[in-house]
Amino acid sequence: SPSGDRDGGWWHGSSFAPLASDGYNTRSPETIPATDGQQSTMSKATGQSDSSYTRRDWLWLGGIFVAALLARVIVTSQLAANNPGFSSPDVDSGWHYMWAKELARGNWLGTDVFYRAPLYPYLLGIWMTLFGDSLLVIRLVQAVIGSATAVLVALLGWRTLGRRVGLTAGFIWALYGTTMYYESELLIPVIIIPLNILALWMGLGRLETKQASWRAWLPLGLILGISAIGRPNILITAPAFLAMIWFAARDGEKRVSWSRRLPGMAALLIGLIVPILPITVRNAVVGNDPVLIAYQGGVNLYLGNNPQADGITMQMPEVSLDPTLSWDRFVSTTDSIARAEAGQELSASEISGFWTDKAVDYMLDHPSETVGRWLKKFYYMLNGYEVGDQTDIYDFTRYSSVLRVLVWFWGVFFPFGLIIPFAIVGMVLLWRSALKVRLLIVFTILYIPSIVLFLATARHRLPIVPIFVIFAAGAAWLLWDYWRRHKRARLAVATAAIVVLGVLLNRPTVAETMDNPAYSIYQEALVYDRQGNYPKAIELYGEALNIEPMLLAARRNLALALVRNHQYDLAITVSYSYLQFREDDAEAINNLGLAYLGQGDTNKAMGSFRVAAGKNPDLPQPHINLGDIAMARGETRIAIGTYGRAVKADSTYGPAYNSLGVLLARATMIDSAITLLNICTDKDPDYPNCWVNLGNVLLQTGRVDEALPAMKQAVNLTPKAPAIRYNYAVALMQAGQLNEAEQQLQTVIDIDPQHVQAHERLREIRERQQP
């Protein structure tokens, strides 16, 4: 008999519909009374076509979008007001931001094989080209995308398990705090999650309507291909979509010819390849290495499977990892390690293969540890705690009252800790309800190894969380149906299973492992350090060390912050306290040399720089510092050679070219200086000194028109630096642009009211402007 559900059900009678021998539900849809008084078929309840949605349905979907957008706009505004790191994205977000800025400057092709999948940075670069690089605007755009994703989750849930489940899942995702956090960062999930959900919604729709033609499946393949160049993990789920085509080709027949199935399957695979192929060709052209998408996979596999791997943080014996290590430094370090151990030059694909082989060798040599680690990561993936790989998500909520309401722990790690037990029970109970349900579960199962093999963090599991949300909503409505139908035994068993799973998956084991208040304070200190607020950074580094004295990264950064704050005696003491644990850290030894230099002890400084250069020949900073000392002594030839060694140590390091260019300019080797400074701006376009010195050299040679763009770029990079803006104003005066020069000088005075030269130049301009 009909269920009597007044808003669209997804099973018939008091139990699930029987299954045909081929696994497909062959019963015809039953008519179920709808809440709006109209007849609603099962096909309508699953959202088979847009025409099946009523006006009221669209209002509900619109409500999901509005609720999601309102919450995200409030969160974004609160983060803008309260989060000191809002304007300085870090780690992965920082890499994406800088990569996108480089693209927006016109470097669309690049010069090397992609290390990471390029979709998100390129979309960000296109946006910056068209509309600018405002981080607030970018995050608001991502809020709109996230709100649209909530609607897609509702539509997928509707198509899979019915109207009420879909709407419930949509509203849950609209207010899912964890995804709001990730949408506030410049990270890939904001793009790949809606692409994946859209692909699933389209695939299940074609399965329902039994569309097996190539025209039906080619667009879906394109969407999957686009998602793959955002994160290649989706490729592992291709069998689920091929299975959709397989069953879509069946139309009540016991046997279906391959001629009916092959066109759709071929179209799906061709569509999948089309977005990837240009990336592969581009890698072959610029890097002479036809890497499919990117070559990060080998390192990622090793990060998840090595003697130090814990499954939730980036750890490897070869590299000391902490947030101060930029991604470009990490890549160059792991690449150089691979080449050094191989004893030869390696292409990008060979580097990836080196780390893959290393991971596989470790797994084969330690099978029991490997399986145990995989099981542990599987548990971490299902645990309610949100493992933030870039920051503590729970601590981060202090910047937003809305996030504090939506992400918390009080017996349950809300929201995922509440969702996951319902989702697991829902998957078990609903497995036999329809083929499309099973295929959605199969998609999830196929995706899980791409998490377990690498890192089981909140960000890495996020792409399948919408599916968990859908099944959690399905389980909740199923329990409600048991209650209405007086199915007390089923209700008791299902409820008991949810409670047991809730207890098991909300154990604070992972949280206790990750709980480190000192680390949260340390990350906040990093923000102030990068902003140049050294007194505040020093204060926070000290707080972190008071809580966790062995947080060595904080100790090392504290020493450098003390140097920059001219507290040289204390910097030396802190440096030695760090070096007693990490005596081979070349950067720390270099920082010790800077402290000695600040004290005026040149001999000890030079000794420290030479030791640092010996410890790490690829580190350019010690050579630059030695070159600075030689230049200060008037030893030009020694300085040129030393700066040359800095360039050789790291050919991508802008300050090395800058120092050498300035020295050649002083030696009146102007053309060579300009060449080196141009290389500097190309290699490190966000290093303002390159632009300042290039502008100054061009200005001194009378090339005012060429100097102005360089100086303007320096001002754009450091808008609060009065000296740089003053130089730009002087150049504008020489170019006869007095009004613009006046505005720049007034800004200099606003920043530094005691800037004598700016006052004098401003008076000079006003005198010249008088009739």
mmCIF file of N, CA and C in Angstrom, residues 492-550:
data_model
loop_
_atom_site.group_PDB
_atom_site.id
_atom_site.type_symbol
_atom_site.label_atom_id
_atom_site.label_comp_id
_atom_site.label_asym_id
_atom_site.label_seq_id
_atom_site.Cartn_x
_atom_site.Cartn_y
_atom_site.Cartn_z
ATOM 1 N N ALA A 492 14.061 0.841 17.408
ATOM 2 C CA ALA A 492 14.990 0.610 18.519
ATOM 3 C C ALA A 492 16.351 0.155 18.016
ATOM 4 N N VAL A 493 16.353 -0.753 17.031
ATOM 5 C CA VAL A 493 17.628 -1.255 16.500
ATOM 6 C C VAL A 493 18.397 -0.138 15.799
ATOM 7 N N ALA A 494 17.682 0.611 14.947
ATOM 8 C CA ALA A 494 18.352 1.695 14.221
ATOM 9 C C ALA A 494 18.869 2.762 15.175
ATOM 10 N N THR A 495 18.072 3.108 16.173
ATOM 11 C CA THR A 495 18.490 4.128 17.141
ATOM 12 C C THR A 495 19.690 3.652 17.940
ATOM 13 N N ALA A 496 19.669 2.380 18.335
ATOM 14 C CA ALA A 496 20.795 1.831 19.097
ATOM 15 C C ALA A 496 22.071 1.869 18.263
ATOM 16 N N ALA A 497 21.944 1.534 16.973
ATOM 17 C CA ALA A 497 23.118 1.569 16.097
ATOM 18 C C ALA A 497 23.670 2.981 15.987
ATOM 19 N N ILE A 498 22.781 3.959 15.868
ATOM 20 C CA ILE A 498 23.223 5.358 15.773
ATOM 21 C C ILE A 498 23.923 5.786 17.059
ATOM 22 N N VAL A 499 23.380 5.390 18.195
ATOM 23 C CA VAL A 499 23.979 5.771 19.477
ATOM 24 C C VAL A 499 25.360 5.140 19.630
ATOM 25 N N VAL A 500 25.450 3.832 19.300
ATOM 26 C CA VAL A 500 26.748 3.152 19.427
ATOM 27 C C VAL A 500 27.775 3.796 18.502
ATOM 28 N N LEU A 501 27.385 4.019 17.254
ATOM 29 C CA LEU A 501 28.303 4.669 16.320
ATOM 30 C C LEU A 501 28.657 6.074 16.788
ATOM 31 N N GLY A 502 27.673 6.773 17.344
ATOM 32 C CA GLY A 502 27.940 8.125 17.832
ATOM 33 C C GLY A 502 28.983 8.132 18.930
ATOM 34 N N VAL A 503 28.908 7.146 19.823
ATOM 35 C CA VAL A 503 29.891 7.050 20.906
ATOM 36 C C VAL A 503 31.272 6.715 20.345
ATOM 37 N N LEU A 504 31.316 5.722 19.434
ATOM 38 C CA LEU A 504 32.595 5.287 18.881
ATOM 39 C C LEU A 504 33.260 6.374 18.044
ATOM 40 N N LEU A 505 32.464 7.105 17.268
ATOM 41 C CA LEU A 505 33.027 8.074 16.327
ATOM 42 C C LEU A 505 33.149 9.477 16.899
ATOM 43 N N ASN A 506 32.771 9.648 18.161
ATOM 44 C CA ASN A 506 32.967 10.944 18.814
ATOM 45 C C ASN A 506 33.927 10.834 19.991
ATOM 46 N N ARG A 507 34.675 9.747 20.022
ATOM 47 C CA ARG A 507 35.718 9.635 21.039
ATOM 48 C C ARG A 507 36.748 10.737 20.797
ATOM 49 N N PRO A 508 37.220 11.376 21.843
ATOM 50 C CA PRO A 508 38.139 12.522 21.656
ATOM 51 C C PRO A 508 39.573 12.123 21.382
ATOM 52 N N THR A 509 39.796 10.885 20.919
ATOM 53 C CA THR A 509 41.166 10.420 20.680
ATOM 54 C C THR A 509 41.905 11.312 19.711
ATOM 55 N N VAL A 510 41.276 11.589 18.567
ATOM 56 C CA VAL A 510 41.922 12.419 17.554
ATOM 57 C C VAL A 510 42.072 13.844 18.062
ATOM 58 N N ALA A 511 41.024 14.331 18.726
ATOM 59 C CA ALA A 511 41.076 15.700 19.242
ATOM 60 C C ALA A 511 42.209 15.862 20.243
ATOM 61 N N GLU A 512 42.407 14.842 21.110
ATOM 62 C CA GLU A 512 43.478 14.924 22.095
ATOM 63 C C GLU A 512 44.844 14.904 21.403
ATOM 64 N N THR A 513 44.927 14.136 20.301
ATOM 65 C CA THR A 513 46.177 14.105 19.537
ATOM 66 C C THR A 513 46.492 15.464 18.937
ATOM 67 N N MET A 514 45.433 16.121 18.442
ATOM 68 C CA MET A 514 45.627 17.393 17.740
ATOM 69 C C MET A 514 45.566 18.598 18.663
ATOM 70 N N ASP A 515 45.059 18.408 19.888
ATOM 71 C CA ASP A 515 44.860 19.547 20.784
ATOM 72 C C ASP A 515 46.206 20.140 21.190
ATOM 73 N N ASN A 516 46.447 21.325 20.735
ATOM 74 C CA ASN A 516 47.716 21.982 21.040
ATOM 75 C C ASN A 516 47.487 23.489 21.024
ATOM 76 N N PRO A 517 47.050 24.039 22.160
ATOM 77 C CA PRO A 517 46.785 25.489 22.188
ATOM 78 C C PRO A 517 48.015 26.318 21.843
ATOM 79 N N ALA A 518 49.186 25.784 22.148
ATOM 80 C CA ALA A 518 50.419 26.516 21.815
ATOM 81 C C ALA A 518 50.547 26.682 20.314
ATOM 82 N N TYR A 519 50.150 25.656 19.575
ATOM 83 C CA TYR A 519 50.271 25.722 18.121
ATOM 84 C C TYR A 519 49.341 26.780 17.547
ATOM 85 N N SER A 520 48.136 26.906 18.110
ATOM 86 C CA SER A 520 47.195 27.925 17.638
ATOM 87 C C SER A 520 47.761 29.326 17.868
ATOM 88 N N ILE A 521 48.362 29.534 19.040
ATOM 89 C CA ILE A 521 48.970 30.834 19.334
ATOM 90 C C ILE A 521 50.148 31.081 18.396
ATOM 91 N N TYR A 522 50.917 30.029 18.137
ATOM 92 C CA TYR A 522 52.053 30.131 17.215
ATOM 93 C C TYR A 522 51.586 30.549 15.825
ATOM 94 N N GLN A 523 50.495 29.975 15.342
ATOM 95 C CA GLN A 523 50.000 30.342 14.017
ATOM 96 C C GLN A 523 49.553 31.801 13.983
ATOM 97 N N GLU A 524 48.956 32.274 15.071
ATOM 98 C CA GLU A 524 48.577 33.683 15.114
ATOM 99 C C GLU A 524 49.824 34.569 15.122
ATOM 100 N N ALA A 525 50.860 34.122 15.808
ATOM 101 C CA ALA A 525 52.115 34.875 15.815
ATOM 102 C C ALA A 525 52.686 34.989 14.406
ATOM 103 N N LEU A 526 52.566 33.922 13.622
ATOM 104 C CA LEU A 526 53.059 33.947 12.250
ATOM 105 C C LEU A 526 52.390 35.051 11.441
ATOM 106 N N VAL A 527 51.094 35.256 11.672
ATOM 107 C CA VAL A 527 50.356 36.284 10.937
ATOM 108 C C VAL A 527 50.958 37.652 11.222
ATOM 109 N N TYR A 528 51.153 37.964 12.508
ATOM 110 C CA TYR A 528 51.718 39.263 12.871
ATOM 111 C C TYR A 528 53.166 39.384 12.396
ATOM 112 N N ASP A 529 53.895 38.286 12.426
ATOM 113 C CA ASP A 529 55.281 38.298 11.954
ATOM 114 C C ASP A 529 55.327 38.690 10.482
ATOM 115 N N ARG A 530 54.479 38.074 9.665
ATOM 116 C CA ARG A 530 54.469 38.362 8.230
ATOM 117 C C ARG A 530 53.978 39.784 7.955
ATOM 118 N N GLN A 531 53.184 40.327 8.834
ATOM 119 C CA GLN A 531 52.697 41.694 8.656
ATOM 120 C C GLN A 531 53.702 42.732 9.132
ATOM 121 N N GLY A 532 54.800 42.272 9.731
ATOM 122 C CA GLY A 532 55.825 43.193 10.206
ATOM 123 C C GLY A 532 55.566 43.748 11.594
ATOM 124 N N ASN A 533 54.566 43.197 12.281
ATOM 125 C CA ASN A 533 54.280 43.625 13.655
ATOM 126 C C ASN A 533 55.093 42.738 14.596
ATOM 127 N N TYR A 534 56.384 43.020 14.680
ATOM 128 C CA TYR A 534 57.287 42.137 15.407
ATOM 129 C C TYR A 534 57.066 42.134 16.922
ATOM 130 N N PRO A 535 56.759 43.268 17.553
ATOM 131 C CA PRO A 535 56.481 43.203 19.003
ATOM 132 C C PRO A 535 55.328 42.259 19.346
ATOM 133 N N LYS A 536 54.239 42.316 18.549
ATOM 134 C CA LYS A 536 53.116 41.420 18.809
ATOM 135 C C LYS A 536 53.495 39.977 18.517
ATOM 136 N N ALA A 537 54.241 39.752 17.439
ATOM 137 C CA ALA A 537 54.676 38.394 17.111
ATOM 138 C C ALA A 537 55.562 37.832 18.225
ATOM 139 N N ILE A 538 56.477 38.650 18.732
ATOM 140 C CA ILE A 538 57.368 38.214 19.815
ATOM 141 C C ILE A 538 56.553 37.835 21.047
ATOM 142 N N GLU A 539 55.565 38.655 21.358
ATOM 143 C CA GLU A 539 54.704 38.374 22.517
ATOM 144 C C GLU A 539 54.004 37.016 22.362
ATOM 145 N N LEU A 540 53.449 36.753 21.177
ATOM 146 C CA LEU A 540 52.706 35.512 20.964
ATOM 147 C C LEU A 540 53.627 34.308 20.878
ATOM 148 N N TYR A 541 54.797 34.462 20.241
ATOM 149 C CA TYR A 541 55.762 33.356 20.236
ATOM 150 C C TYR A 541 56.121 32.987 21.684
ATOM 151 N N GLY A 542 56.298 33.999 22.513
ATOM 152 C CA GLY A 542 56.612 33.741 23.923
ATOM 153 C C GLY A 542 55.491 33.012 24.637
ATOM 154 N N GLU A 543 54.243 33.406 24.374
ATOM 155 C CA GLU A 543 53.096 32.716 24.979
ATOM 156 C C GLU A 543 53.059 31.254 24.560
ATOM 157 N N ALA A 544 53.301 31.019 23.276
ATOM 158 C CA ALA A 544 53.286 29.635 22.784
ATOM 159 C C ALA A 544 54.372 28.808 23.455
ATOM 160 N N LEU A 545 55.551 29.384 23.628
ATOM 161 C CA LEU A 545 56.661 28.646 24.243
ATOM 162 C C LEU A 545 56.455 28.447 25.735
ATOM 163 N N ASN A 546 55.735 29.347 26.379
ATOM 164 C CA ASN A 546 55.410 29.139 27.788
ATOM 165 C C ASN A 546 54.525 27.913 27.970
ATOM 166 N N ILE A 547 53.633 27.682 26.995
ATOM 167 C CA ILE A 547 52.743 26.516 27.057
ATOM 168 C C ILE A 547 53.473 25.256 26.610
ATOM 169 N N GLU A 548 54.241 25.370 25.526
ATOM 170 C CA GLU A 548 54.939 24.207 24.948
ATOM 171 C C GLU A 548 56.382 24.596 24.637
ATOM 172 N N PRO A 549 57.279 24.438 25.623
ATOM 173 C CA PRO A 549 58.671 24.868 25.419
ATOM 174 C C PRO A 549 59.370 24.160 24.262
ATOM 175 N N MET A 550 58.893 22.969 23.890
ATOM 176 C CA MET A 550 59.560 22.229 22.825
ATOM 177 C C MET A 550 58.932 22.480 21.451
#
